[in-house]
CSV table of C-alpha atoms and ligand atoms in Angstrom, one decimal:
chain,number,residue,atom,x,y,z
Y,1,MET,CA,-6.1,-15.7,-26.1
Y,2,ALA,CA,-5.1,-15.7,-22.5
Y,3,LYS,CA,-6.5,-18.5,-20.3
Y,4,SER,CA,-9.2,-17.8,-17.8
Y,5,PHE,CA,-9.2,-19.0,-14.2
Y,6,ASN,CA,-11.8,-18.8,-11.7
Y,7,ILE,CA,-10.5,-17.8,-8.3
Y,8,LEU,CA,-12.5,-17.7,-5.0
Y,9,LEU,CA,-10.9,-14.9,-2.7
Y,10,LEU,CA,-11.6,-15.4,1.1
Y,11,PRO,CA,-10.0,-12.5,2.7
Y,12,GLY,CA,-11.1,-13.3,6.3
Y,13,ASP,CA,-10.3,-11.4,9.2
Y,14,GLY,CA,-7.7,-9.0,10.8
Y,15,ILE,CA,-4.9,-8.4,8.3
Y,16,GLY,CA,-6.5,-10.9,5.8
Y,17,PRO,CA,-8.2,-8.2,3.8
Y,18,GLU,CA,-5.2,-5.9,3.9
Y,19,VAL,CA,-2.9,-8.5,2.3
Y,20,MET,CA,-5.5,-9.8,-0.1
Y,21,ALA,CA,-5.8,-6.1,-1.6
Y,22,GLU,CA,-2.1,-6.6,-2.6
Y,23,VAL,CA,-2.7,-10.1,-4.2
Y,24,ARG,CA,-5.6,-8.3,-6.2
Y,25,ARG,CA,-3.1,-5.7,-7.3
Y,26,VAL,CA,-0.5,-8.4,-8.6
Y,27,ALA,CA,-3.4,-10.4,-10.3
Y,28,ARG,CA,-4.7,-7.2,-11.9
Y,29,TRP,CA,-1.3,-6.5,-13.3
Y,30,LEU,CA,-0.7,-10.0,-14.7
Y,31,ALA,CA,-4.2,-9.6,-16.4
Y,32,ALA,CA,-3.3,-6.4,-17.8
Y,33,GLN,CA,-0.1,-7.9,-19.3
Y,34,GLY,CA,-2.5,-10.5,-21.0
Y,35,ILE,CA,-0.6,-13.3,-19.1
Y,36,ALA,CA,-4.0,-14.7,-17.8
Y,37,ARG,CA,-7.6,-13.6,-17.1
Y,38,PHE,CA,-8.8,-14.1,-13.4
Y,39,GLU,CA,-12.5,-14.1,-12.7
Y,40,MET,CA,-12.4,-13.2,-8.9
Y,41,GLU,CA,-15.3,-14.0,-6.6
Y,42,GLU,CA,-15.2,-12.9,-2.9
Y,43,ALA,CA,-16.9,-14.5,0.1
Y,44,PRO,CA,-16.5,-14.3,3.8
Y,45,VAL,CA,-14.9,-16.7,6.0
Y,46,GLY,CA,-13.9,-17.1,9.6
Y,47,GLY,CA,-15.2,-14.4,11.9
Y,48,ALA,CA,-16.3,-12.2,9.0
Y,49,SER,CA,-18.6,-15.3,8.1
Y,50,ILE,CA,-19.8,-15.8,11.7
Y,51,ASP,CA,-20.9,-12.1,11.7
Y,52,ALA,CA,-22.5,-12.3,8.2
Y,53,ASP,CA,-24.1,-15.9,8.4
Y,54,GLY,CA,-23.8,-17.3,12.0
Y,55,VAL,CA,-21.4,-19.8,10.8
Y,56,PRO,CA,-17.5,-19.7,10.0
Y,57,VAL,CA,-18.1,-21.0,6.4
Y,58,SER,CA,-21.4,-21.3,4.8
Y,59,ASP,CA,-22.7,-24.0,2.5
Y,60,ALA,CA,-22.8,-21.5,-0.3
Y,61,THR,CA,-19.1,-20.5,0.2
Y,62,LEU,CA,-18.1,-24.1,0.2
Y,63,GLU,CA,-19.9,-24.8,-3.0
Y,64,LEU,CA,-18.1,-21.7,-4.6
Y,65,ALA,CA,-14.8,-23.2,-3.1
Y,66,LYS,CA,-15.5,-26.7,-4.7
Y,67,ALA,CA,-16.1,-25.0,-8.1
Y,68,ALA,CA,-13.2,-22.6,-8.3
Y,69,ASP,CA,-9.9,-23.2,-10.0
Y,70,ALA,CA,-8.2,-22.1,-6.8
Y,71,VAL,CA,-9.1,-20.6,-3.5
Y,72,LEU,CA,-7.1,-17.9,-2.0
Y,73,LEU,CA,-7.3,-17.3,1.8
Y,74,GLY,CA,-6.1,-14.4,3.9
Y,75,ALA,CA,-6.5,-15.4,7.7
Y,76,VAL,CA,-9.2,-16.1,10.0
Y,77,GLY,CA,-9.6,-15.4,13.8
Y,78,GLY,CA,-9.4,-12.6,16.4
Y,79,PRO,CA,-10.3,-11.4,19.9
Y,80,LYS,CA,-13.7,-10.6,18.7
Y,81,TRP,CA,-14.7,-14.2,18.3
Y,82,ALA,CA,-12.8,-15.5,21.2
Y,83,GLU,CA,-16.0,-16.3,23.0
Y,84,VAL,CA,-18.0,-18.0,20.3
Y,85,ASP,CA,-18.8,-21.7,20.7
Y,86,TYR,CA,-15.8,-24.0,20.1
Y,87,ALA,CA,-17.5,-25.8,17.1
Y,88,ILE,CA,-18.3,-22.5,15.3
Y,89,ARG,CA,-15.0,-20.7,16.1
Y,90,PRO,CA,-13.4,-18.9,13.0
Y,91,GLU,CA,-10.7,-21.6,12.7
Y,92,ALA,CA,-13.5,-24.5,12.3
Y,93,GLY,CA,-14.3,-22.7,9.1
Y,94,LEU,CA,-10.8,-23.3,7.8
Y,95,LEU,CA,-10.8,-27.0,9.1
Y,96,ARG,CA,-14.3,-27.5,7.4
Y,97,LEU,CA,-12.9,-26.2,4.1
Y,98,ARG,CA,-9.7,-28.4,4.2
Y,99,LYS,CA,-11.8,-31.5,5.1
Y,100,GLU,CA,-14.7,-30.9,2.5
Y,101,LEU,CA,-12.4,-30.2,-0.4
Y,102,GLU,CA,-10.3,-33.2,0.9
Y,103,LEU,CA,-7.0,-31.3,0.9
Y,104,PHE,CA,-4.8,-34.1,1.8
Y,105,ALA,CA,-1.4,-32.4,1.1
Y,106,ASN,CA,-0.1,-29.2,2.7
Y,107,LEU,CA,2.8,-27.8,0.7
Y,108,ARG,CA,5.0,-25.3,2.5
Y,109,PRO,CA,8.3,-23.9,0.8
Y,110,ALA,CA,11.0,-22.8,3.3
Y,111,GLN,CA,13.0,-20.5,1.2
Y,112,CYS,CA,15.4,-17.9,2.4
Y,113,PHE,CA,15.5,-14.8,0.3
Y,114,PRO,CA,19.2,-13.5,0.0
Y,115,ALA,CA,18.2,-10.1,1.4
Y,116,LEU,CA,16.9,-11.6,4.6
Y,117,VAL,CA,19.6,-14.1,5.4
Y,118,GLY,CA,20.3,-12.0,8.5
Y,119,ALA,CA,17.0,-12.4,9.9
Y,120,SER,CA,17.2,-16.1,10.4
Y,121,SER,CA,17.9,-17.5,13.8
Y,122,LEU,CA,20.7,-19.6,12.3
Y,123,LYS,CA,24.2,-18.5,10.9
Y,124,PRO,CA,23.8,-16.9,7.5
Y,125,ASP,CA,26.0,-19.6,5.8
Y,126,LEU,CA,23.6,-22.4,7.0
Y,127,VAL,CA,20.5,-20.7,5.4
Y,128,ALA,CA,21.9,-18.8,2.4
Y,129,GLY,CA,20.3,-20.4,-0.6
Y,130,LEU,CA,17.9,-22.6,1.6
Y,131,ASP,CA,15.0,-24.0,-0.4
Y,132,ILE,CA,13.0,-26.9,1.2
Y,133,LEU,CA,9.6,-27.9,0.4
Y,134,PHE,CA,7.5,-29.6,3.1
Y,135,VAL,CA,4.7,-32.0,1.9
Y,136,ARG,CA,2.8,-32.7,5.0
Y,137,GLU,CA,-0.4,-35.2,5.1
Y,138,LEU,CA,-3.2,-32.9,6.1
Y,139,VAL,CA,-6.4,-34.8,6.7
Y,140,GLY,CA,-5.4,-37.8,8.6
Y,141,GLY,CA,-3.3,-39.1,11.5
Y,142,VAL,CA,-3.6,-38.2,15.0
Y,143,TYR,CA,-5.7,-35.1,14.5
Y,144,PHE,CA,-8.6,-36.8,13.1
Y,145,GLY,CA,-8.0,-40.6,14.3
Y,146,GLU,CA,-10.7,-42.2,16.3
Y,147,PRO,CA,-11.2,-43.1,19.0
Y,148,ARG,CA,-10.6,-39.7,20.7
Y,149,GLY,CA,-11.9,-37.8,23.6
Y,150,ILE,CA,-11.6,-37.3,27.2
Y,151,GLU,CA,-13.2,-39.7,29.7
Y,152,THR,CA,-13.5,-39.9,33.6
Y,153,LEU,CA,-12.2,-43.2,35.0
Y,154,GLU,CA,-13.8,-45.3,37.9
Y,155,ASP,CA,-11.4,-43.7,40.3
Y,156,GLY,CA,-12.3,-40.2,39.3
Y,157,THR,CA,-9.1,-39.5,37.4
Y,158,ARG,CA,-9.5,-38.6,33.6
Y,159,ARG,CA,-8.0,-40.1,30.5
Y,160,GLY,CA,-7.3,-38.1,27.3
Y,161,VAL,CA,-7.1,-40.2,24.0
Y,162,ASN,CA,-6.0,-39.5,20.4
Y,163,THR,CA,-5.4,-42.2,17.8
Y,164,GLN,CA,-2.6,-41.9,15.2
Y,165,VAL,CA,-3.9,-44.0,12.2
Y,166,TYR,CA,-3.0,-44.2,8.6
Y,167,THR,CA,-4.0,-46.4,5.7
Y,168,THR,CA,-2.1,-47.5,2.6
Y,169,ALA,CA,-4.2,-45.1,0.3
Y,170,GLU,CA,-3.7,-42.2,2.7
Y,171,ILE,CA,0.1,-42.6,2.7
Y,172,ARG,CA,0.4,-43.4,-1.1
Y,173,ARG,CA,-1.5,-40.4,-2.3
Y,174,VAL,CA,0.5,-38.0,-0.5
Y,175,ALA,CA,3.8,-39.8,-1.2
Y,176,ALA,CA,2.9,-39.9,-4.8
Y,177,LEU,CA,2.5,-36.1,-5.0
Y,178,ALA,CA,5.8,-35.7,-3.0
Y,179,PHE,CA,7.6,-37.7,-5.7
Y,180,GLU,CA,6.0,-35.8,-8.5
Y,181,LEU,CA,6.9,-32.4,-6.8
Y,182,ALA,CA,10.5,-33.5,-6.3
Y,183,ARG,CA,10.7,-34.3,-10.1
Y,184,GLN,CA,10.2,-30.6,-10.7
Y,185,ARG,CA,12.9,-29.6,-8.3
Y,186,SER,CA,16.3,-31.4,-7.4
Y,187,GLY,CA,14.7,-34.8,-7.3
Y,188,ARG,CA,15.2,-35.8,-3.8
Y,189,VAL,CA,12.5,-36.9,-1.2
Y,190,CYS,CA,13.4,-37.5,2.6
Y,191,SER,CA,10.4,-39.2,4.4
Y,192,ALA,CA,10.2,-38.5,8.1
Y,193,GLU,CA,8.3,-40.9,10.6
Y,194,LYS,CA,8.9,-42.6,13.9
Y,195,SER,CA,9.0,-46.3,12.5
Y,196,ASN,CA,11.3,-47.1,15.5
Y,197,VAL,CA,8.4,-46.8,18.0
Y,198,MET,CA,5.2,-46.4,16.1
Y,199,GLU,CA,3.4,-49.2,13.9
Y,200,SER,CA,1.8,-46.4,11.8
Y,201,GLY,CA,5.3,-45.0,11.2
Y,202,LEU,CA,6.6,-48.4,10.2
Y,203,LEU,CA,3.7,-48.7,7.7
Y,204,TRP,CA,4.3,-45.2,6.4
Y,205,ARG,CA,8.1,-46.2,5.7
Y,206,GLU,CA,7.1,-49.6,4.0
Y,207,GLU,CA,4.4,-47.9,1.8
Y,208,VAL,CA,6.5,-45.0,0.8
Y,209,THR,CA,9.4,-47.4,-0.1
Y,210,ALA,CA,7.1,-49.8,-1.9
Y,211,LEU,CA,5.5,-46.9,-4.0
Y,212,HIS,CA,9.0,-45.4,-4.8
Y,213,ALA,CA,10.1,-48.9,-6.2
Y,214,GLU,CA,6.8,-49.3,-8.2
Y,215,GLY,CA,6.9,-45.8,-10.0
Y,216,TYR,CA,9.4,-43.3,-8.8
Y,217,ARG,CA,13.0,-44.7,-8.9
Y,218,ASP,CA,14.2,-41.6,-10.7
Y,219,VAL,CA,13.7,-39.8,-7.4
Y,220,GLU,CA,16.3,-40.3,-4.8
Y,221,LEU,CA,14.4,-41.5,-1.6
Y,222,SER,CA,15.8,-41.5,2.0
Y,223,HIS,CA,14.1,-42.1,5.4
Y,224,MET,CA,14.7,-40.2,8.5
Y,225,LEU,CA,13.4,-40.5,12.1
Y,226,ALA,CA,11.2,-37.4,12.7
Y,227,ASP,CA,13.2,-36.4,15.9
Y,228,ASN,CA,16.7,-36.6,13.9
Y,229,CYS,CA,14.9,-34.6,11.2
Y,230,ALA,CA,14.0,-31.9,13.8
Y,231,MET,CA,17.8,-31.9,14.7
Y,232,GLN,CA,19.0,-31.9,11.2
Y,233,LEU,CA,16.9,-29.0,10.3
Y,234,VAL,CA,18.8,-26.8,12.6
Y,235,ARG,CA,22.2,-28.4,12.0
Y,236,ALA,CA,22.4,-28.6,8.3
Y,237,PRO,CA,19.1,-27.7,6.8
Y,238,LYS,CA,20.3,-27.4,3.1
Y,239,GLN,CA,20.7,-31.2,2.9
Y,240,PHE,CA,17.0,-31.4,2.3
Y,241,ASP,CA,15.0,-31.0,-0.9
Y,242,VAL,CA,11.4,-32.3,-0.4
Y,243,ILE,CA,10.5,-33.5,3.3
Y,244,LEU,CA,7.5,-35.8,3.2
Y,245,THR,CA,5.8,-36.4,6.6
Y,246,ASP,CA,2.7,-36.9,8.4
Y,247,ASN,CA,0.2,-34.5,9.8
Y,248,LEU,CA,1.6,-34.4,13.3
Y,249,PHE,CA,5.3,-34.3,12.6
Y,250,GLY,CA,4.6,-32.0,9.5
Y,251,ASP,CA,3.0,-29.5,11.8
Y,252,LEU,CA,6.0,-29.3,14.0
Y,253,LEU,CA,8.8,-29.7,11.5
Y,254,SER,CA,7.5,-27.1,9.1
Y,255,ASP,CA,6.9,-24.6,11.9
Y,256,GLU,CA,10.6,-25.2,12.9
Y,257,ALA,CA,11.7,-24.8,9.3
Y,258,ALA,CA,9.6,-21.5,8.9
Y,259,MET,CA,11.8,-19.9,11.7
Y,260,LEU,CA,14.9,-20.6,9.6
Y,261,THR,CA,13.8,-18.2,7.0
Y,262,GLY,CA,13.0,-15.1,9.1
Y,263,SER,CA,9.5,-13.8,9.4
Y,264,LEU,CA,5.9,-15.3,9.3
Y,265,GLY,CA,4.9,-12.6,6.9
Y,266,MET,CA,7.1,-14.1,4.2
Y,267,LEU,CA,5.9,-17.6,4.1
Y,268,PRO,CA,3.3,-19.1,1.8
Y,269,SER,CA,1.6,-22.3,1.6
Y,270,ALA,CA,-0.7,-24.5,-0.7
Y,271,SER,CA,-3.1,-27.3,0.3
Y,272,LEU,CA,-4.0,-29.5,-2.5
Y,273,GLY,CA,-6.4,-32.4,-3.1
Y,274,ALA,CA,-6.7,-35.1,-5.6
Y,275,GLU,CA,-6.7,-34.7,-9.3
Y,276,VAL,CA,-10.1,-35.7,-10.6
Y,277,ASP,CA,-10.8,-35.1,-14.5
Y,278,GLY,CA,-8.0,-32.8,-14.8
Y,279,HIS,CA,-9.1,-30.5,-11.8
Y,280,ARG,CA,-7.4,-30.5,-8.4
Y,281,ALA,CA,-9.2,-28.7,-5.5
Y,282,ALA,CA,-6.6,-26.3,-4.0
Y,283,LEU,CA,-6.4,-23.7,-1.4
Y,284,TYR,CA,-3.5,-21.2,-0.9
Y,285,GLU,CA,-2.9,-19.3,2.1
Y,286,PRO,CA,0.0,-17.5,3.9
Y,287,ILE,CA,0.9,-19.4,7.0
Y,288,HIS,CA,0.4,-16.5,9.4
Y,289,GLY,CA,-2.6,-15.8,11.3
Y,290,SER,CA,-4.9,-12.6,11.4
Y,291,ALA,CA,-2.4,-10.6,13.4
Y,292,PRO,CA,-4.9,-8.8,15.4
Y,293,ASP,CA,-2.2,-6.6,17.2
Y,294,ILE,CA,-1.5,-5.0,13.8
Y,295,ALA,CA,-4.6,-5.3,12.0
Y,296,GLY,CA,-6.2,-2.2,10.5
Y,297,ARG,CA,-2.9,-0.1,10.4
Y,298,GLY,CA,-1.7,-0.8,7.2
Y,299,ILE,CA,1.7,-2.2,8.1
Y,300,ALA,CA,1.2,-6.0,7.6
Y,301,ASN,CA,3.5,-7.8,5.3
Y,302,PRO,CA,1.7,-8.9,2.1
Y,303,ILE,CA,4.6,-10.9,0.8
Y,304,ALA,CA,3.4,-14.2,2.1
Y,305,ALA,CA,-0.1,-13.7,0.5
Y,306,ILE,CA,1.6,-12.7,-2.7
Y,307,LEU,CA,3.8,-15.6,-2.8
Y,308,SER,CA,0.8,-17.8,-2.0
Y,309,PHE,CA,-0.8,-16.5,-5.2
Y,310,ALA,CA,2.5,-17.4,-7.0
Y,311,MET,CA,2.0,-20.8,-5.7
Y,312,ALA,CA,-1.5,-21.0,-7.4
Y,313,LEU,CA,-0.1,-19.8,-10.7
Y,314,ARG,CA,2.5,-22.7,-10.4
Y,315,TYR,CA,0.3,-25.6,-9.0
Y,316,SER,CA,-3.1,-24.7,-10.1
Y,317,PHE,CA,-2.8,-22.8,-13.3
Y,318,GLY,CA,0.6,-24.2,-15.0
Y,319,LEU,CA,1.8,-20.6,-15.1
Y,320,ASP,CA,5.2,-21.4,-13.8
Y,321,GLY,CA,6.9,-18.4,-15.6
Y,322,ALA,CA,4.4,-16.0,-14.0
Y,323,ALA,CA,5.2,-17.6,-10.7
Y,324,ASP,CA,8.9,-17.2,-11.1
Y,325,MET,CA,8.4,-13.6,-12.2
Y,326,ILE,CA,6.6,-12.8,-8.9
Y,327,GLU,CA,9.3,-14.5,-6.8
Y,328,SER,CA,12.0,-12.5,-8.5
Y,329,ALA,CA,10.2,-9.4,-8.2
Y,330,VAL,CA,9.8,-10.1,-4.4
Y,331,ALA,CA,13.5,-10.8,-4.1
Y,332,GLN,CA,14.3,-7.7,-6.2
Y,333,VAL,CA,12.2,-5.4,-4.0
Y,334,LEU,CA,13.9,-6.8,-0.7
Y,335,ASP,CA,17.4,-6.4,-2.4
Y,336,GLY,CA,16.4,-2.8,-3.0
Y,337,GLY,CA,16.0,-2.3,0.8
Y,338,LEU,CA,12.2,-1.9,1.2
Y,339,ARG,CA,10.9,-3.6,4.3
Y,340,THR,CA,7.6,-3.9,6.1
Y,341,ALA,CA,7.9,-3.5,9.9
Y,342,ASP,CA,8.2,-7.2,10.7
Y,343,ILE,CA,11.3,-7.6,8.6
Y,344,MET,CA,12.7,-4.2,9.2
Y,345,ALA,CA,16.5,-3.9,9.7
Y,346,ASP,CA,19.1,-1.1,10.1
Y,347,GLY,CA,19.7,1.0,7.2
Y,348,MET,CA,16.5,-0.3,5.4
Y,349,ALA,CA,13.3,1.8,4.4
Y,350,LYS,CA,10.2,0.9,6.3
Y,351,VAL,CA,7.1,0.7,4.1
Y,352,SER,CA,3.4,0.1,4.5
Y,353,THR,CA,1.5,-2.9,3.0
Y,354,ASP,CA,0.3,-1.0,0.1
Y,355,VAL,CA,3.6,0.5,-0.8
Y,356,MET,CA,5.2,-3.0,-0.6
Y,357,GLY,CA,2.5,-4.2,-3.0
Y,358,GLU,CA,3.1,-1.4,-5.3
Y,359,ALA,CA,6.8,-1.9,-5.3
Y,360,ILE,CA,6.5,-5.5,-6.2
Y,361,VAL,CA,4.2,-4.6,-9.2
Y,362,GLY,CA,6.7,-1.9,-10.1
Y,363,ALA,CA,9.4,-4.5,-10.1
Y,364,LEU,CA,7.3,-6.7,-12.3
Y,365,ALA,CA,6.7,-3.9,-14.6
Y,366,LYS,CA,10.4,-3.2,-14.9
Y,367,ARG,CA,11.3,-6.8,-15.5
Y,368,ALA,CA,8.5,-6.9,-18.2
Y,369,ALA,CA,9.7,-3.7,-19.9
H,1,LIG,P1,-0.3,-14.4,14.0
H,1,LIG,O1,0.4,-15.2,12.9
H,1,LIG,O2,-1.6,-13.9,13.6
H,1,LIG,O3,0.5,-13.4,14.5
H,1,LIG,C1,1.8,-13.7,15.3
H,1,LIG,C2,2.7,-12.4,15.4
H,1,LIG,O4,3.3,-12.3,14.0
H,1,LIG,C3,2.0,-11.2,15.5
H,1,LIG,O5,2.9,-10.4,16.3
H,1,LIG,C4,1.7,-10.5,14.1
H,1,LIG,O6,1.7,-9.2,14.3
H,1,LIG,C5,3.0,-11.1,13.3
H,1,LIG,N1,2.5,-11.2,12.0
H,1,LIG,C6,1.9,-12.2,11.6
H,1,LIG,N2,1.6,-12.1,10.2
H,1,LIG,C7,2.1,-10.9,9.8
H,1,LIG,C8,2.3,-10.1,8.7
H,1,LIG,N3,1.9,-10.5,7.4
H,1,LIG,N4,2.9,-9.0,8.6
H,1,LIG,C9,3.6,-8.5,9.7
H,1,LIG,N5,3.4,-9.1,11.0
H,1,LIG,C10,2.6,-10.5,11.0
H,1,LIG,O7,-0.5,-15.7,15.1
H,1,LIG,P2,-1.3,-15.4,16.6
H,1,LIG,O8,-1.2,-14.1,17.0
H,1,LIG,O9,-1.0,-16.6,17.3
H,1,LIG,O10,-3.0,-15.6,16.1
H,1,LIG,C11,-3.9,-14.6,15.9
H,1,LIG,C12,-5.2,-15.1,15.2
H,1,LIG,O11,-4.9,-15.7,14.0
H,1,LIG,C13,-5.7,-16.2,16.3
H,1,LIG,O12,-7.1,-15.9,16.2
H,1,LIG,C14,-5.4,-17.5,15.6
H,1,LIG,O13,-6.2,-18.5,15.8
H,1,LIG,C15,-5.4,-17.0,14.1
H,1,LIG,N6,-4.7,-17.8,13.2
H,1,LIG,C16,-5.0,-18.1,11.9
H,1,LIG,C17,-4.4,-18.8,11.1
H,1,LIG,C18,-5.0,-19.0,9.8
H,1,LIG,O14,-5.9,-18.2,9.3
H,1,LIG,N7,-4.5,-19.9,8.9
H,1,LIG,C19,-3.2,-19.3,11.4
H,1,LIG,C20,-2.5,-19.0,12.6
H,1,LIG,C21,-3.4,-18.3,13.5
C-alpha cells in the first residue's frame, strides 16, 4: 500500500492560493497513480490569517505545522496589510514559522531549464545546464544576533547596531546538511564567508574544515570569499555544485543566482530543520512573493510552487522518482512552447495558471502511460 503523508497547505495571500491550486492538482494525480497518499489540511497564513485571527500565524496553525510531515506555503503579503503594526505584518508570520520550527537550513536550487536558457541575463553557454544548490543558514547570523537596535547618542546623532554571531553548533549543523546533500549530487561543496575581515567568518571556515576532516572527506570542499563568490557566479556559474553560506551572504548570493535562471516564477525553495526521531521539520515555498500586481487574474506562473512540492517529495518523503518525474514534466511542457506571461517569448503560446498546471499533469500522464 502507498505510504501516506500529512501535508499542511498554507496558501497565504495574492497569487499564493492560485499557484497552490495547481500543486493540489499535481498531488491529486500522484495519489490517483497510487504513488503516495496525501492527507492535506489547509490553514491561513500572512494577511489571510490577520483577517481571520488578528495575527499573521496562529498558535493552532503552528501546532499543525509542527505535526505535519511537510508544510507547503504559497506567499504572504500585499498592500491591504501595508499599514498593520510591524510586529504583526504578514511577513512576521513567515519568520515565526521558520523560527518556531527551527528551520536552520534554506535550500535553493538554481537550475536553468534548457527551454529558458534565453531568458537568463547571462550568455546561453554560461547557463545551459546550470545546476547549483544553495544551502543558506537561516536562523542565525546578523539578522538575529544581539545586541541590535537604533540608539540616540549624547550628541543627538544616532547609531544603528546589528551583530553577526555564529556558534560552532550553528555552523556545523548546516555544514553537515550541505555535505550530505552534496553526496546525492556531484559531491562538491564551496563554503563562502569573509574570513579575511570577520572573526565569525574565520570561525565558519575553521569549523567547516574540521567537520569535513572528521566525517566528509569523500566530498570535495573548497572555500571562497563571499565577494569573490558573487563575482564567480556571473563569471562562470557552472563551476559550483553546492554553495554553503551564512544567512546574510546566502540572502544576497542566492538572489543573484536566481536571476541567472530567468524568472522568479520558476524557483522553488525548501527550509529544513534538524532530524529528530526520523522526523525533520520542513517548509517548502516558491521564492517569489504574493505578486499583488497580477493576483486574481489567473496568470501567475505555478511552476515555482509545483517544483517546491517536488522538493518536498525528494527531501521529506523520500520519493525521488516522483520528484524527478515532475521536474521532467515541467521541462517537457516548456520544451513544447507553453509559457505563462512572466516567461513569455516570441513564438511561444501564452497560457494561464490553470492551463500550465493541466499541461504539467498531462505531461506526467504521458510519461506514465
Ligand atoms: P513578488 O515576488 O511578489 O513580485 C515581483 C514581480 O515578479 C512582480 O512583478 C510579480 O508579478 C512577478 N511575479 C512574482 N511571482 C510570479 C509568478 N509566480 N508568476 C508570474 N509573475 C510573478 O515581490 P514584491 O512585488 O516585491 O512583493 C509583493 C509582496 O510579496 C510584498 O508584500 C512582499 O513583502 C511579499 N513577499 C513575500 C514573500 C514570501 O511570501 N516568501 C517573498 C517576497 C515578497
